[in-house]
Tab-separated table of C-alpha atoms in Angstrom:
chain	number	residue	atom	x	y	z
A	1	UNK	CA	3.813	-0.216	-23.772
A	2	UNK	CA	6.626	-2.639	-24.580
A	3	UNK	CA	9.253	-0.344	-23.102
A	4	UNK	CA	7.342	0.055	-19.856
A	5	UNK	CA	6.765	-3.667	-19.463
A	6	UNK	CA	10.437	-4.380	-20.103
A	7	UNK	CA	11.488	-1.904	-17.433
A	8	UNK	CA	9.367	-3.423	-14.718
A	9	UNK	CA	9.091	-6.991	-15.899
A	10	UNK	CA	8.090	-9.330	-13.103
A	11	UNK	CA	6.492	-6.557	-11.091
A	12	UNK	CA	2.772	-5.886	-10.861
A	13	UNK	CA	1.913	-2.528	-12.372
A	14	UNK	CA	-0.932	-0.542	-13.840
A	15	UNK	CA	-1.195	2.623	-15.862
A	16	UNK	CA	-3.135	5.387	-14.127
A	17	UNK	CA	-2.361	8.121	-16.641
A	18	UNK	CA	-0.390	8.964	-19.753
A	19	UNK	CA	2.912	9.136	-17.890
A	20	UNK	CA	2.012	7.844	-14.444
A	21	UNK	CA	2.398	4.253	-13.342
A	22	UNK	CA	1.561	2.443	-10.129
A	23	UNK	CA	4.069	-0.272	-9.340
A	24	UNK	CA	3.570	-2.972	-6.760
A	25	UNK	CA	6.801	-4.100	-5.148
A	26	UNK	CA	7.328	-5.754	-1.789
A	27	UNK	CA	3.574	-5.630	-1.137
A	28	UNK	CA	3.511	-1.860	-1.531
A	29	UNK	CA	2.082	0.299	-4.263
A	30	UNK	CA	4.450	3.026	-5.405
A	31	UNK	CA	3.692	5.827	-7.826
A	32	UNK	CA	6.273	6.531	-10.496
A	33	UNK	CA	6.442	9.061	-13.278
A	34	UNK	CA	7.806	8.212	-16.701
A	35	UNK	CA	10.088	10.932	-18.006
A	36	UNK	CA	10.746	11.471	-21.736
A	37	UNK	CA	13.597	8.948	-21.662
A	38	UNK	CA	11.199	6.418	-20.113
A	39	UNK	CA	13.099	5.999	-16.871
A	40	UNK	CA	11.079	5.259	-13.773
A	41	UNK	CA	11.421	7.585	-10.833
A	42	UNK	CA	9.737	6.118	-7.752
A	43	UNK	CA	8.041	8.655	-5.512
A	44	UNK	CA	7.338	8.412	-1.834
A	45	UNK	CA	3.816	7.416	-1.031
A	46	UNK	CA	2.491	10.096	1.043
């Protein structure tokens, strides 16, 4: 959890699965997947 929090510190977020995160930025919720290297890849909401 520490790694995830550090990546998106200052941004509202919530875990919705083992490797799926919802991030709130600019008043929009974006879905992002965490890959094995724990990098966030924002996906289009759609």
